[in-house]
């Protein structure tokens, strides 16, 4: 080919990357990837192969970690953790050294990542490695600031971390950097397909002066990961499929282990008729064909406004035909290999099973490659519009109005990311809060940075990685929790009423006093055995009705912080007017003299959360782009609460205050032993302009209602401060929709305001690039 031919065809000549240094690195270490435990390499075994996806050749052998080897790594991490946690500034220096050494080894890391994953060298070199380094630099800063910026926080302890094969090095950084910064030690299991860059990282840790036991890496497959989940760790951080995330949630239920899950997605890519069409097409290439579509936040659902659909599809097909697929080590390649034949077969089978719409594919070479694929004319309910494919396959449909676009976009069980393309900034910023996802990109896609939180909602998991919000998953408040002793309700053989006028406390659902569906109630006695009244016993149907009332009150979540503040002040004001009455009721229920102090604490708590209602600010993150990344605090939604039994009134007020201040709707189950203070309180709610359905109050046994609350698909989070043994069942049953849970595991503590606010909100990061 001569110069003239090149100018006529605009073809790129090959630009292969030399992989000899990476291959030599493997050979020098015996050709095997294995365990790095307590600062040393364990005996290496070639238990199974890791292969170059592009060629099928064996890249190295991999040691499969056993239960005993995982336990050894955890023991090393446990021993090293107290000393590592003592000096935050020393941690900062070591993490800074890690970042510098990664820069010095950037080329080796990029080539090894490409050999191991099959992704194009351009992506590994220009995206994965720089972002990895950025995470360690950024989190070195968090370590430096921890003592002054987070004085009430401490490390969790030992963190077990399991990462996927699509971004092995970057996911390692997302997990290890915040854990180390906050004083935790780690045991990390790389994906079975892609362990090689983790091995290089282990050597970098040694060269950076990381103390033995602080970073441990155990290689293996799913059985090794399962052993780590079951091991004596304080947290499991998992990135991977939703199916495996469910198994981990169920396995860790009731264990007391902290858990964060970054799972699958089916992200909408919404293009309006006023969008810069060429930019939107190019953005779509990054959204779905970046890393061969093997991206959890890939824009795999294309929603195009009907009037421009044909023109947009034509431009997109022309761009697909120009994509270059082949040897990932060639710097001119756009799309590399699928990570493994197993994954390739899964993609092939899903597309082959589809009979809807029209399928368009460009070419692909022989081997573990799948062609860029566009399937148009699908209905929102079609399988390929609902199920994560995890490959270079784009499912497309059309919409007419912005409201329809939002409806289709949210018609999924996932909620990880979304992209909106329009030149109308008012439209973009109107849509962003309406999209159910953890990240929204405006006229952009796949923007990520260590300063900005990344994570999802719904079945895309819970927790955030990056930014201040990402640190919350690796810290806890200082101080020890006290063991919670269940209070005993008073009983009586007498049953003579303390007040001759019979009082039966009903349930409070949708702003109304409601009789229990089951028709049962329980007597409540004072210390002297006199009958104070009867409390209704709620069942699952009553819970269902309360959830429907919460869902009908969703306007509360869209109300202003100022309005919520005024109503909380009003609740506190009305409670103050009846303080003596409530104090007397608490004294009668508990047989103590705590009533006055508890009512005063309740009033103060209500005023405090009234103050916070319009002051829990988001943040504009300092990301290195021409634009801003806005971290917006949004309500979690419908929250089910099992209250603290020991405090008849404050058990309700403590969680109710922050929850409704932040815009949530709640269904609270009152103190099982002392329910009547909470049922008296709905009289306060009735006179305080609280909209119907925002606060619902049930009474009855916590153990009976907890599993139904946790399994309900329209409850977004469950909090339990109950003395009943329900933490395990709540976490296990929450897998129905992978809702957030906050349980006490039989303990009690004073939670700081920051924790209440974090538990009451979801952080949505809205990326807004600017400039011409």
XYZ file of C-alpha atoms in Angstrom:
772
model
C 0.000 0.000 0.000
C 1.408 3.405 -0.990
C 0.736 6.841 0.447
C -1.955 7.597 -2.113
C -3.829 4.427 -1.232
C -3.677 5.311 2.429
C -5.172 8.754 1.828
C -7.949 7.285 -0.303
C -8.914 4.545 2.140
C -7.964 6.328 5.369
C -6.928 2.903 6.688
C -4.628 2.750 9.663
C -1.475 0.741 9.381
C -0.704 -1.731 12.157
C 0.983 -0.338 15.279
C 1.701 -3.380 17.445
C 2.790 -3.049 21.069
C 5.771 -5.171 22.071
C 4.738 -7.560 24.842
C 8.122 -9.158 25.431
C 8.743 -7.375 28.760
C 5.389 -8.522 30.145
C 5.996 -12.091 29.002
C 9.476 -11.996 30.503
C 8.016 -10.775 33.797
C 5.770 -13.850 33.881
C 8.604 -16.219 32.984
C 10.906 -14.744 35.626
C 8.305 -15.642 38.264
C 7.877 -19.222 37.195
C 4.992 -18.653 34.794
C 2.437 -18.851 37.606
C 0.164 -16.343 39.345
C -0.294 -17.148 43.016
C -0.827 -15.937 46.551
C 0.827 -12.913 48.119
C 0.308 -13.375 51.862
C 1.935 -11.483 54.724
C 4.387 -9.797 52.374
C 5.699 -12.986 50.759
C 4.794 -15.259 47.864
C 3.326 -18.610 48.826
C 4.194 -21.822 47.019
C 2.954 -21.478 43.455
C 0.805 -24.187 41.876
C -0.427 -24.431 38.314
C -4.000 -25.413 39.222
C -5.624 -23.929 36.109
C -4.743 -21.701 33.156
C -5.238 -18.036 32.474
C -5.212 -17.420 28.737
C -4.734 -14.569 26.323
C -8.314 -14.150 25.040
C -7.189 -12.827 21.668
C -5.016 -15.839 20.826
C -6.115 -18.594 23.169
C -2.527 -19.211 24.285
C -1.808 -19.974 27.922
C -0.515 -16.825 29.549
C 0.264 -18.304 32.957
C -0.793 -20.902 35.462
C -2.969 -19.851 38.371
C -2.929 -21.135 41.951
C -6.377 -21.905 43.302
C -6.689 -20.696 46.870
C -7.919 -23.182 49.463
C -9.914 -22.470 52.612
C -6.722 -22.805 54.661
C -4.830 -20.353 52.431
C -7.636 -17.830 52.619
C -7.678 -18.189 56.412
C -3.900 -17.668 56.494
C -4.254 -14.436 54.503
C -7.042 -13.191 56.762
C -4.976 -13.978 59.871
C -2.047 -12.007 58.448
C -4.335 -9.070 57.709
C -5.860 -9.242 61.202
C -2.453 -9.174 62.838
C -1.238 -6.219 60.754
C -4.366 -4.073 61.036
C -4.000 -2.374 64.461
C -0.538 -1.015 63.705
C -1.510 0.043 60.176
C -4.509 1.973 61.531
C -2.476 3.966 64.075
C -0.693 6.465 61.828
C -2.798 8.013 59.058
C -0.008 10.243 57.787
C 2.359 7.284 57.470
C -0.315 5.527 55.427
C -0.557 8.563 53.174
C 3.156 8.439 52.383
C 3.050 4.754 51.522
C 0.006 5.192 49.307
C 1.706 8.082 47.563
C 4.680 5.792 46.957
C 2.353 3.149 45.488
C 0.993 5.702 43.024
C 4.482 6.825 42.000
C 5.664 3.251 41.480
C 2.596 2.474 39.397
C 3.485 5.418 37.186
C 6.973 4.008 36.770
C 5.514 0.643 35.789
C 2.618 2.017 33.742
C 3.631 0.411 30.450
C 4.116 -3.019 32.006
C 0.728 -2.758 33.722
C -1.039 -1.687 30.516
C 0.462 -4.457 28.384
C -0.218 -7.104 31.029
C -3.814 -5.918 31.359
C -4.275 -6.235 27.610
C -2.717 -9.700 27.473
C -4.912 -10.895 30.319
C -8.276 -9.301 29.409
C -8.196 -8.932 25.628
C -9.050 -5.212 25.825
C -7.331 -2.838 23.365
C -3.963 -1.529 24.531
C -5.223 2.028 23.952
C -7.900 1.561 26.592
C -5.586 -0.062 29.131
C -2.864 2.534 28.510
C -5.018 5.668 28.333
C -7.884 4.874 30.713
C -7.387 1.942 33.086
C -3.840 2.613 34.245
C -4.116 6.424 34.623
C -7.382 6.094 36.550
C -5.832 3.449 38.794
C -2.925 5.747 39.611
C -5.338 8.640 40.182
C -7.205 6.564 42.790
C -4.071 5.917 44.839
C -2.939 9.542 44.677
C -6.414 10.776 45.607
C -6.836 8.337 48.487
C -3.371 9.113 49.793
C -4.876 12.556 50.351
C -7.836 11.065 52.210
C -5.416 9.226 54.500
C -3.525 12.468 55.157
C -6.781 14.233 56.083
C -8.496 11.460 58.025
C -7.586 12.567 61.544
C -8.766 16.146 60.986
C -11.632 15.609 58.535
C -13.050 12.385 60.009
C -12.152 12.600 63.707
C -15.050 10.389 64.828
C -14.398 7.603 62.286
C -12.240 4.512 62.553
C -11.360 1.575 60.324
C -13.640 -1.437 60.071
C -10.744 -3.892 60.331
C -10.064 -6.588 57.725
C -11.772 -6.243 54.355
C -12.365 -9.137 51.980
C -12.560 -7.858 48.413
C -13.628 -9.710 45.270
C -13.211 -8.074 41.876
C -14.320 -8.933 38.305
C -12.424 -9.603 35.099
C -13.483 -6.613 33.009
C -11.317 -3.998 34.772
C -8.938 -6.035 36.953
C -6.468 -3.274 37.777
C -8.960 -0.437 38.093
C -11.298 -2.489 40.283
C -8.315 -3.379 42.470
C -7.690 0.327 42.983
C -11.360 1.074 43.670
C -11.343 -1.516 46.431
C -7.863 -1.343 47.952
C -7.207 2.422 47.895
C -10.102 3.562 50.152
C -9.670 0.564 52.455
C -5.985 1.286 53.055
C -6.561 5.032 53.364
C -8.987 4.539 56.254
C -6.675 2.118 58.115
C -8.096 -1.232 57.035
C -6.083 -4.193 55.830
C -7.235 -6.247 52.864
C -7.443 -9.701 51.370
C -8.237 -9.360 47.685
C -9.253 -12.103 45.274
C -8.791 -11.206 41.600
C -11.029 -12.792 38.965
C -9.963 -16.251 37.870
C -9.580 -15.085 34.247
C -7.452 -12.017 35.024
C -5.028 -12.260 37.980
C -1.862 -10.940 36.368
C -1.860 -7.191 37.112
C -2.682 -7.960 40.750
C 0.621 -9.846 40.871
C 2.504 -6.797 39.613
C 0.663 -4.685 42.168
C 1.795 -7.020 44.956
C 5.426 -6.403 44.017
C 4.762 -2.668 43.893
C 3.405 -2.860 47.452
C 6.652 -4.449 48.611
C 8.706 -1.759 46.865
C 6.517 0.990 48.352
C 7.104 -0.216 51.897
C 3.650 -1.597 52.601
C 4.041 -3.566 55.853
C 3.579 -7.347 55.656
C -0.046 -8.419 56.031
C -1.567 -5.082 55.053
C -2.214 -6.167 51.452
C -2.826 -9.841 50.747
C -3.825 -11.309 47.396
C -5.282 -14.786 47.032
C -5.873 -16.147 43.535
C -8.495 -18.697 42.587
C -11.985 -19.201 41.243
C -15.490 -18.926 42.647
C -14.782 -21.451 45.398
C -11.897 -19.306 46.613
C -14.196 -16.282 46.591
C -16.782 -18.205 48.594
C -14.127 -19.090 51.167
C -13.261 -15.404 51.516
C -16.924 -14.483 52.022
C -17.143 -17.059 54.815
C -13.838 -16.058 56.405
C -13.331 -13.957 59.547
C -13.418 -10.554 57.853
C -15.220 -7.374 58.859
C -16.407 -6.376 55.399
C -17.000 -7.912 52.004
C -16.714 -5.613 48.997
C -17.880 -7.276 45.805
C -18.093 -6.175 42.205
C -19.671 -8.635 39.805
C -22.961 -10.107 38.681
C -26.256 -9.499 40.418
C -26.785 -13.249 40.790
C -23.550 -13.692 42.733
C -24.286 -10.523 44.706
C -27.499 -12.120 45.925
C -25.627 -15.209 47.058
C -23.126 -13.081 48.980
C -25.897 -11.045 50.622
C -27.550 -14.269 51.746
C -24.270 -15.826 52.935
C -23.286 -12.792 55.024
C -26.779 -12.262 56.496
C -26.644 -12.027 60.287
C -22.850 -12.248 60.386
C -22.305 -8.596 61.295
C -20.056 -8.128 58.267
C -20.364 -4.860 56.399
C -21.221 -5.346 52.739
C -21.024 -3.286 49.576
C -22.213 -4.565 46.214
C -21.488 -3.034 42.806
C -23.493 -5.221 40.464
C -24.957 -5.345 36.973
C -26.704 -2.715 34.942
C -28.844 -2.098 31.896
C -28.151 1.571 31.448
C -30.282 3.786 29.173
C -28.643 6.030 26.569
C -31.246 8.687 25.758
C -30.905 10.790 22.594
C -33.280 13.720 22.003
C -33.992 15.249 18.619
C -31.999 18.397 19.392
C -28.824 16.493 20.334
C -25.546 16.939 18.484
C -26.085 13.728 16.545
C -22.474 13.105 15.568
C -21.327 13.595 19.153
C -24.077 11.308 20.401
C -23.019 8.596 17.949
C -19.408 8.890 19.031
C -20.448 8.850 22.675
C -22.447 5.714 22.001
C -19.348 3.998 20.646
C -17.739 4.598 24.045
C -20.920 3.661 25.890
C -21.421 0.194 24.415
C -18.262 -0.837 22.550
C -15.710 0.363 25.071
C -14.052 -2.770 26.484
C -16.150 -4.816 24.090
C -19.330 -3.935 25.976
C -18.027 -5.809 29.014
C -18.856 -2.899 31.302
C -21.427 -2.889 34.099
C -22.501 0.679 33.284
C -22.455 0.190 29.492
C -25.131 2.195 27.675
C -26.699 -0.995 26.381
C -30.250 0.388 25.976
C -30.502 3.028 23.255
C -33.572 5.282 23.470
C -33.878 7.610 20.456
C -36.539 10.236 19.927
C -38.789 8.969 17.175
C -38.307 11.849 14.730
C -34.568 11.293 14.324
C -34.397 7.524 14.799
C -33.832 6.555 11.151
C -31.095 9.157 10.618
C -29.444 8.247 13.894
C -29.470 4.522 13.138
C -27.957 5.186 9.697
C -25.110 7.209 11.177
C -24.574 4.613 13.867
C -24.385 1.739 11.378
C -21.847 3.644 9.303
C -19.767 4.180 12.441
C -20.062 0.515 13.358
C -18.713 -0.480 9.964
C -15.650 1.684 10.582
C -14.804 0.127 13.956
C -11.586 -1.879 13.896
C -11.614 -5.231 15.684
C -8.624 -7.503 16.091
C -5.350 -7.949 17.964
C -5.716 -5.924 21.189
C -1.980 -5.190 21.233
C -2.396 -3.193 18.019
C -2.755 0.483 18.969
C -5.114 1.001 16.024
C -7.702 -1.450 17.294
C -11.038 -0.176 18.630
C -12.500 -3.422 19.969
C -10.581 -6.375 21.337
C -11.489 -9.887 22.373
C -14.179 -11.225 24.669
C -12.519 -12.335 27.897
C -13.251 -16.063 27.567
C -15.095 -18.505 25.276
C -17.634 -19.084 28.055
C -18.592 -15.396 27.994
C -18.582 -15.376 24.186
C -21.016 -18.290 24.132
C -23.315 -16.544 26.580
C -23.465 -13.435 24.372
C -24.004 -15.545 21.258
C -26.818 -17.542 22.842
C -28.671 -14.463 24.128
C -28.621 -12.750 20.735
C -29.536 -15.957 18.892
C -32.537 -16.484 21.173
C -33.943 -13.056 20.292
C -36.645 -13.002 17.609
C -37.755 -9.378 17.974
C -36.632 -6.316 16.037
C -33.988 -6.090 13.330
C -30.381 -7.106 13.921
C -27.409 -5.383 12.282
C -23.851 -6.614 12.787
C -20.477 -5.516 11.481
C -17.668 -8.000 10.990
C -15.470 -9.801 13.497
C -12.309 -11.894 13.089
C -12.113 -15.565 13.952
C -11.532 -16.493 17.569
C -12.917 -15.111 20.807
C -14.463 -12.040 19.199
C -18.075 -10.922 18.862
C -19.133 -8.378 16.226
C -20.564 -4.988 17.205
C -24.321 -5.542 17.130
C -27.328 -3.204 16.917
C -30.871 -4.527 17.403
C -33.561 -1.949 16.609
C -37.336 -2.003 16.891
C -37.438 -3.668 20.296
C -40.180 -3.184 22.857
C -39.162 -2.078 26.367
C -40.273 -5.463 27.704
C -38.183 -7.552 25.303
C -35.543 -9.728 26.934
C -32.595 -7.918 25.385
C -33.973 -4.605 26.685
C -34.218 -6.009 30.191
C -31.338 -8.460 30.669
C -27.667 -7.558 30.933
C -25.790 -9.057 27.958
C -22.268 -7.942 28.941
C -21.017 -7.808 25.394
C -20.899 -5.481 22.358
C -24.666 -5.665 21.794
C -26.882 -2.571 21.705
C -30.663 -2.901 22.102
C -32.660 0.044 20.758
C -36.161 1.481 20.903
C -37.792 4.872 20.356
C -39.766 7.391 22.402
C -41.839 10.472 21.656
C -41.835 12.680 24.771
C -39.453 13.295 27.672
C -41.952 11.682 30.044
C -42.029 8.553 27.899
C -38.223 8.508 27.789
C -38.073 8.566 31.587
C -40.697 5.834 31.825
C -38.801 3.523 29.469
C -35.444 4.346 31.066
C -36.719 3.459 34.533
C -38.457 0.300 33.315
C -35.717 -1.990 34.580
C -34.751 -3.704 37.795
C -31.296 -2.115 37.576
C -30.201 1.428 38.392
C -26.511 1.994 37.784
C -26.051 4.720 35.161
C -27.789 6.737 32.453
C -26.745 9.102 29.648
C -28.825 12.033 28.375
C -27.993 13.744 25.076
C -29.620 17.102 24.358
C -28.521 20.659 23.675
C -31.280 21.877 26.018
C -29.656 22.086 29.447
C -33.041 22.727 31.074
C -34.344 19.452 29.693
C -31.206 17.579 30.758
C -31.327 18.857 34.317
C -35.056 18.208 34.504
C -34.537 14.568 33.525
C -31.492 13.811 35.661
C -33.326 13.711 39.033
C -36.113 11.600 37.523
C -33.833 8.818 36.298
C -33.468 5.975 38.797
C -29.710 5.493 38.719
C -26.604 6.227 40.725
C -24.894 8.161 37.926
C -26.238 10.404 35.163
C -24.006 11.695 32.376
C -25.135 14.752 30.419
C -23.836 14.722 26.817
C -21.152 12.274 27.910
C -20.693 8.691 29.001
C -18.368 6.567 31.116
C -16.880 9.550 32.951
C -15.346 8.368 36.216
C -12.931 9.751 38.767
C -11.625 8.985 42.231
C -13.249 12.179 43.565
C -16.765 11.219 42.458
C -18.841 8.393 43.879
C -19.742 5.460 41.633
C -22.473 2.961 42.438
C -26.065 2.033 41.845
C -29.507 1.489 43.265
C -32.074 -1.278 42.950
C -30.474 -4.521 41.732
C -27.315 -2.681 40.705
C -26.293 -2.896 44.353
C -25.606 -0.491 47.186
C -22.653 1.506 48.433
C -20.423 3.935 46.589
C -16.800 3.783 45.440
C -14.856 7.028 45.190
C -15.211 10.392 46.870
C -16.061 11.093 50.490
C -19.138 8.911 50.157
C -16.974 5.940 49.189
C -15.054 6.211 52.461
C -18.230 5.614 54.491
C -18.151 1.974 53.467
C -14.710 1.522 55.040
C -15.263 3.294 58.353
C -17.501 3.109 61.390
C -18.087 5.513 64.284
C -15.530 5.291 67.061
C -16.569 3.563 70.242
C -18.047 0.199 71.023
C -21.696 -0.738 70.759
C -23.432 -2.017 73.869
C -25.245 -5.320 73.953
C -28.974 -4.726 73.731
C -31.109 -6.370 76.396
C -34.721 -6.944 75.306
C -37.155 -5.129 77.624
C -39.855 -7.219 79.234
C -43.413 -6.000 78.973
C -45.368 -6.025 82.200
C -47.896 -8.808 82.638
C -50.846 -9.204 84.972
C -53.387 -11.690 86.219
C -55.576 -8.805 87.346
C -56.362 -6.855 84.180
C -58.229 -4.075 86.000
C -58.059 -0.956 83.806
C -56.010 1.978 85.026
C -58.570 4.171 83.270
C -62.205 3.000 83.187
C -62.558 4.345 79.639
C -61.387 1.592 77.256
C -58.615 2.650 74.857
C -57.639 0.464 71.904
C -54.739 1.830 69.911
C -55.271 1.301 66.194
C -52.681 1.200 63.456
C -51.822 4.426 61.637
C -51.780 3.916 57.864
C -52.134 6.554 55.173
C -52.974 9.274 57.667
C -55.846 7.280 59.177
C -56.386 5.153 62.274
C -56.987 1.631 60.993
C -58.112 -1.571 62.643
C -55.719 -4.492 62.168
C -56.551 -6.869 59.327
C -56.232 -9.907 61.579
C -58.578 -8.499 64.187
C -56.233 -9.228 67.087
C -54.799 -6.962 69.767
C -52.628 -7.384 72.844
C -53.094 -5.947 76.333
C -50.543 -3.485 77.701
C -50.115 -3.269 81.484
C -48.319 -0.895 83.817
C -45.894 -1.917 86.565
C -48.765 -2.384 89.010
C -50.553 -4.769 86.694
C -53.256 -2.311 85.702
C -54.442 -2.390 82.096
C -53.297 0.680 80.151
C -55.016 -0.314 76.914
C -54.766 -2.655 73.961
C -52.378 -2.407 71.014
C -53.297 -3.803 67.609
C -51.313 -6.715 66.172
C -50.419 -5.948 62.565
C -49.925 -8.632 59.935
C -48.449 -8.742 56.437
C -51.604 -7.290 54.882
C -51.384 -4.277 57.184
C -47.767 -3.911 56.112
C -48.852 -4.109 52.479
C -51.373 -1.341 53.042
C -48.722 0.804 54.707
C -46.350 0.302 51.773
C -49.089 1.347 49.362
C -49.629 4.465 51.468
C -45.905 5.262 51.384
C -45.809 4.854 47.622
C -48.825 7.130 47.221
C -47.006 9.801 49.247
C -43.999 10.014 46.876
C -44.680 13.741 46.460
C -43.024 14.159 49.870
C -39.691 13.181 48.309
C -40.058 15.991 45.764
C -40.989 18.610 48.346
C -38.521 21.294 49.348
C -36.261 20.961 52.345
C -37.783 24.170 53.673
C -41.272 22.649 53.677
C -40.081 19.499 55.412
C -38.268 21.610 57.990
C -41.413 23.597 58.818
C -43.449 20.436 59.319
C -40.787 18.887 61.575
C -40.702 22.077 63.653
C -44.488 21.897 63.858
C -44.348 18.265 65.055
C -41.869 19.278 67.754
C -44.018 22.246 68.755
C -47.143 20.103 69.117
C -45.280 17.446 71.074
C -43.977 20.143 73.399
C -47.554 21.268 74.110
C -48.378 17.741 75.311
C -45.030 16.971 76.921
C -46.424 16.219 80.384
C -49.016 13.799 78.981
C -46.393 11.871 76.945
C -43.976 11.801 79.887
C -46.648 10.305 82.091
C -47.475 7.697 79.457
C -43.799 6.663 79.150
C -43.461 6.411 82.930
C -46.567 4.231 83.108
C -45.373 1.950 80.312
C -41.827 1.470 81.575
C -42.294 1.743 85.330
C -39.464 4.301 85.428
C -39.159 8.055 85.667
C -37.483 8.497 82.273
C -40.541 10.071 80.658
C -39.684 13.757 80.986
C -36.118 13.284 79.753
C -37.272 11.151 76.829
C -39.869 13.666 75.695
C -37.349 16.508 75.931
C -34.891 14.437 73.870
C -37.609 13.757 71.295
C -38.428 17.457 70.930
C -34.741 18.300 70.585
C -34.291 15.551 67.979
C -37.225 16.827 65.937
C -35.839 20.376 66.002
C -32.389 19.119 65.053
C -33.686 17.295 61.992
C -35.879 20.237 61.092
C -32.662 22.221 61.002
C -30.938 19.615 58.807
C -33.843 19.245 56.369
C -32.673 22.093 54.131
C -28.956 21.950 54.980
C -27.770 18.491 53.928
C -25.875 19.780 50.926
C -24.554 17.931 47.934
C -21.163 18.797 46.480
C -19.479 19.795 43.247
C -16.649 17.302 42.982
C -13.177 18.374 41.892
C -12.915 16.089 38.885
C -10.213 16.722 36.257
C -12.494 17.597 33.334
C -13.954 20.755 31.839
C -17.168 20.367 33.712
C -18.626 19.514 37.078
C -19.690 16.321 38.788
C -22.544 17.131 41.131
C -23.086 14.755 44.042
C -26.789 15.152 44.789
C -28.396 13.728 47.926
C -31.678 12.030 47.060
C -34.120 10.219 49.372
C -33.817 6.463 49.579
C -37.603 6.154 49.153
C -39.782 3.827 51.234
C -38.057 2.816 54.471
C -39.284 0.134 56.854
C -38.163 0.608 60.465
C -38.187 -1.718 63.466
C -37.794 0.663 66.375
C -35.734 0.483 69.550
C -37.909 -1.383 72.061
C -36.276 0.156 75.104
C -37.396 3.731 74.366
C -41.162 3.975 73.769
C -41.083 7.409 72.133
C -37.469 8.031 71.150
C -37.326 4.610 69.516
C -39.724 6.080 66.949
C -38.435 9.655 66.815
C -34.735 8.804 66.421
C -35.127 7.177 62.985
C -38.249 9.073 61.908
C -36.585 12.481 62.213
C -33.709 12.011 59.756
C -35.709 9.751 57.445
C -38.528 12.203 56.753
C -36.214 15.232 56.945
C -34.332 13.819 53.960
C -37.577 13.189 52.058
C -38.255 9.523 52.751
C -41.559 7.889 53.663
C -41.542 5.424 56.536
C -43.444 2.553 58.043
C -42.302 2.100 61.630
C -43.109 -0.817 63.911
C -43.423 0.568 67.434
C -41.736 -0.788 70.547
C -42.997 -4.308 71.025
C -42.994 -4.058 74.823
C -44.179 -0.438 75.148
C -46.202 0.417 72.008
C -48.687 2.964 73.332
C -46.399 6.016 73.293
C -45.931 5.569 69.520
C -49.665 5.116 68.965
C -50.368 8.256 71.000
C -47.914 10.043 68.739
C -50.082 9.707 65.653
C -52.366 12.278 67.252
C -49.411 14.662 67.000
C -48.914 13.752 63.356
C -52.594 14.383 62.619
C -52.301 17.965 63.873
C -48.938 18.802 62.306
C -49.695 18.887 58.554
C -47.794 15.658 57.871
C -49.103 14.404 54.500
C -50.931 11.090 54.575
C -48.629 8.127 54.034
C -45.366 9.866 54.971
C -45.364 8.288 58.439
C -47.154 5.001 59.071
C -47.111 3.256 62.460
C -47.698 -0.445 63.049
C -47.683 -2.405 66.294
C -47.031 -6.064 66.903
C -44.228 -8.619 67.181
C -41.076 -7.508 65.351
C -40.078 -11.068 64.518
C -43.367 -11.601 62.674
C -43.188 -8.437 60.566
C -39.447 -8.304 59.890
C -39.242 -10.994 57.157
C -42.199 -9.548 55.253
C -40.776 -6.044 55.492
C -37.378 -7.209 54.241
C -38.852 -9.226 51.357
C -41.256 -6.543 50.129
C -40.322 -5.403 46.630
C -41.603 -1.837 47.140
C -39.593 -1.160 50.288
C -36.235 0.381 49.419
C -34.469 0.001 52.764
C -35.014 -1.632 56.144
C -33.580 -0.333 59.408
C -33.706 -2.413 62.564
C -32.884 -1.153 66.059
C -35.023 -3.873 67.608
C -33.965 -6.057 70.503
C -35.573 -8.999 68.691
C -33.192 -11.324 66.846
C -34.178 -10.162 63.342
C -30.954 -8.799 61.806
C -30.091 -12.038 60.027
C -33.541 -12.591 58.565
C -33.740 -8.986 57.360
C -30.433 -9.250 55.505
C -31.302 -12.669 54.059
C -34.774 -11.662 52.860
C -33.528 -8.366 51.412
C -32.226 -10.213 48.347
C -35.691 -9.906 46.790
C -34.762 -6.475 45.431
C -31.302 -6.118 47.009
C -32.558 -3.315 49.205
C -30.283 -1.464 51.599
C -30.312 -2.728 55.177
C -29.100 -1.155 58.391
C -29.343 -3.565 61.311
C -28.044 -3.575 64.869
C -27.053 -7.246 65.306
C -28.317 -7.158 68.876
C -26.383 -4.060 69.930
C -27.151 -0.430 70.659
C -25.121 2.756 70.154
C -25.462 6.494 69.685
C -25.205 7.144 65.939
C -23.680 10.444 64.787
C -25.667 12.787 62.589
C -23.458 11.961 59.595
C -24.466 8.296 59.745
C -28.174 9.088 59.948
C -27.859 11.400 56.946
C -25.874 8.869 54.940
C -28.390 6.109 55.652
C -31.295 8.398 54.726
C -29.962 9.364 51.301
C -28.683 7.991 48.024
C -25.878 9.919 46.332
C -26.526 10.503 42.641
C -23.571 11.847 40.674
C -24.576 14.040 37.726
C -21.716 14.722 35.306
C -22.081 17.931 33.287
C -19.239 18.725 30.857
C -19.220 22.246 29.469
C -17.562 24.277 26.743
C -17.732 24.284 22.960
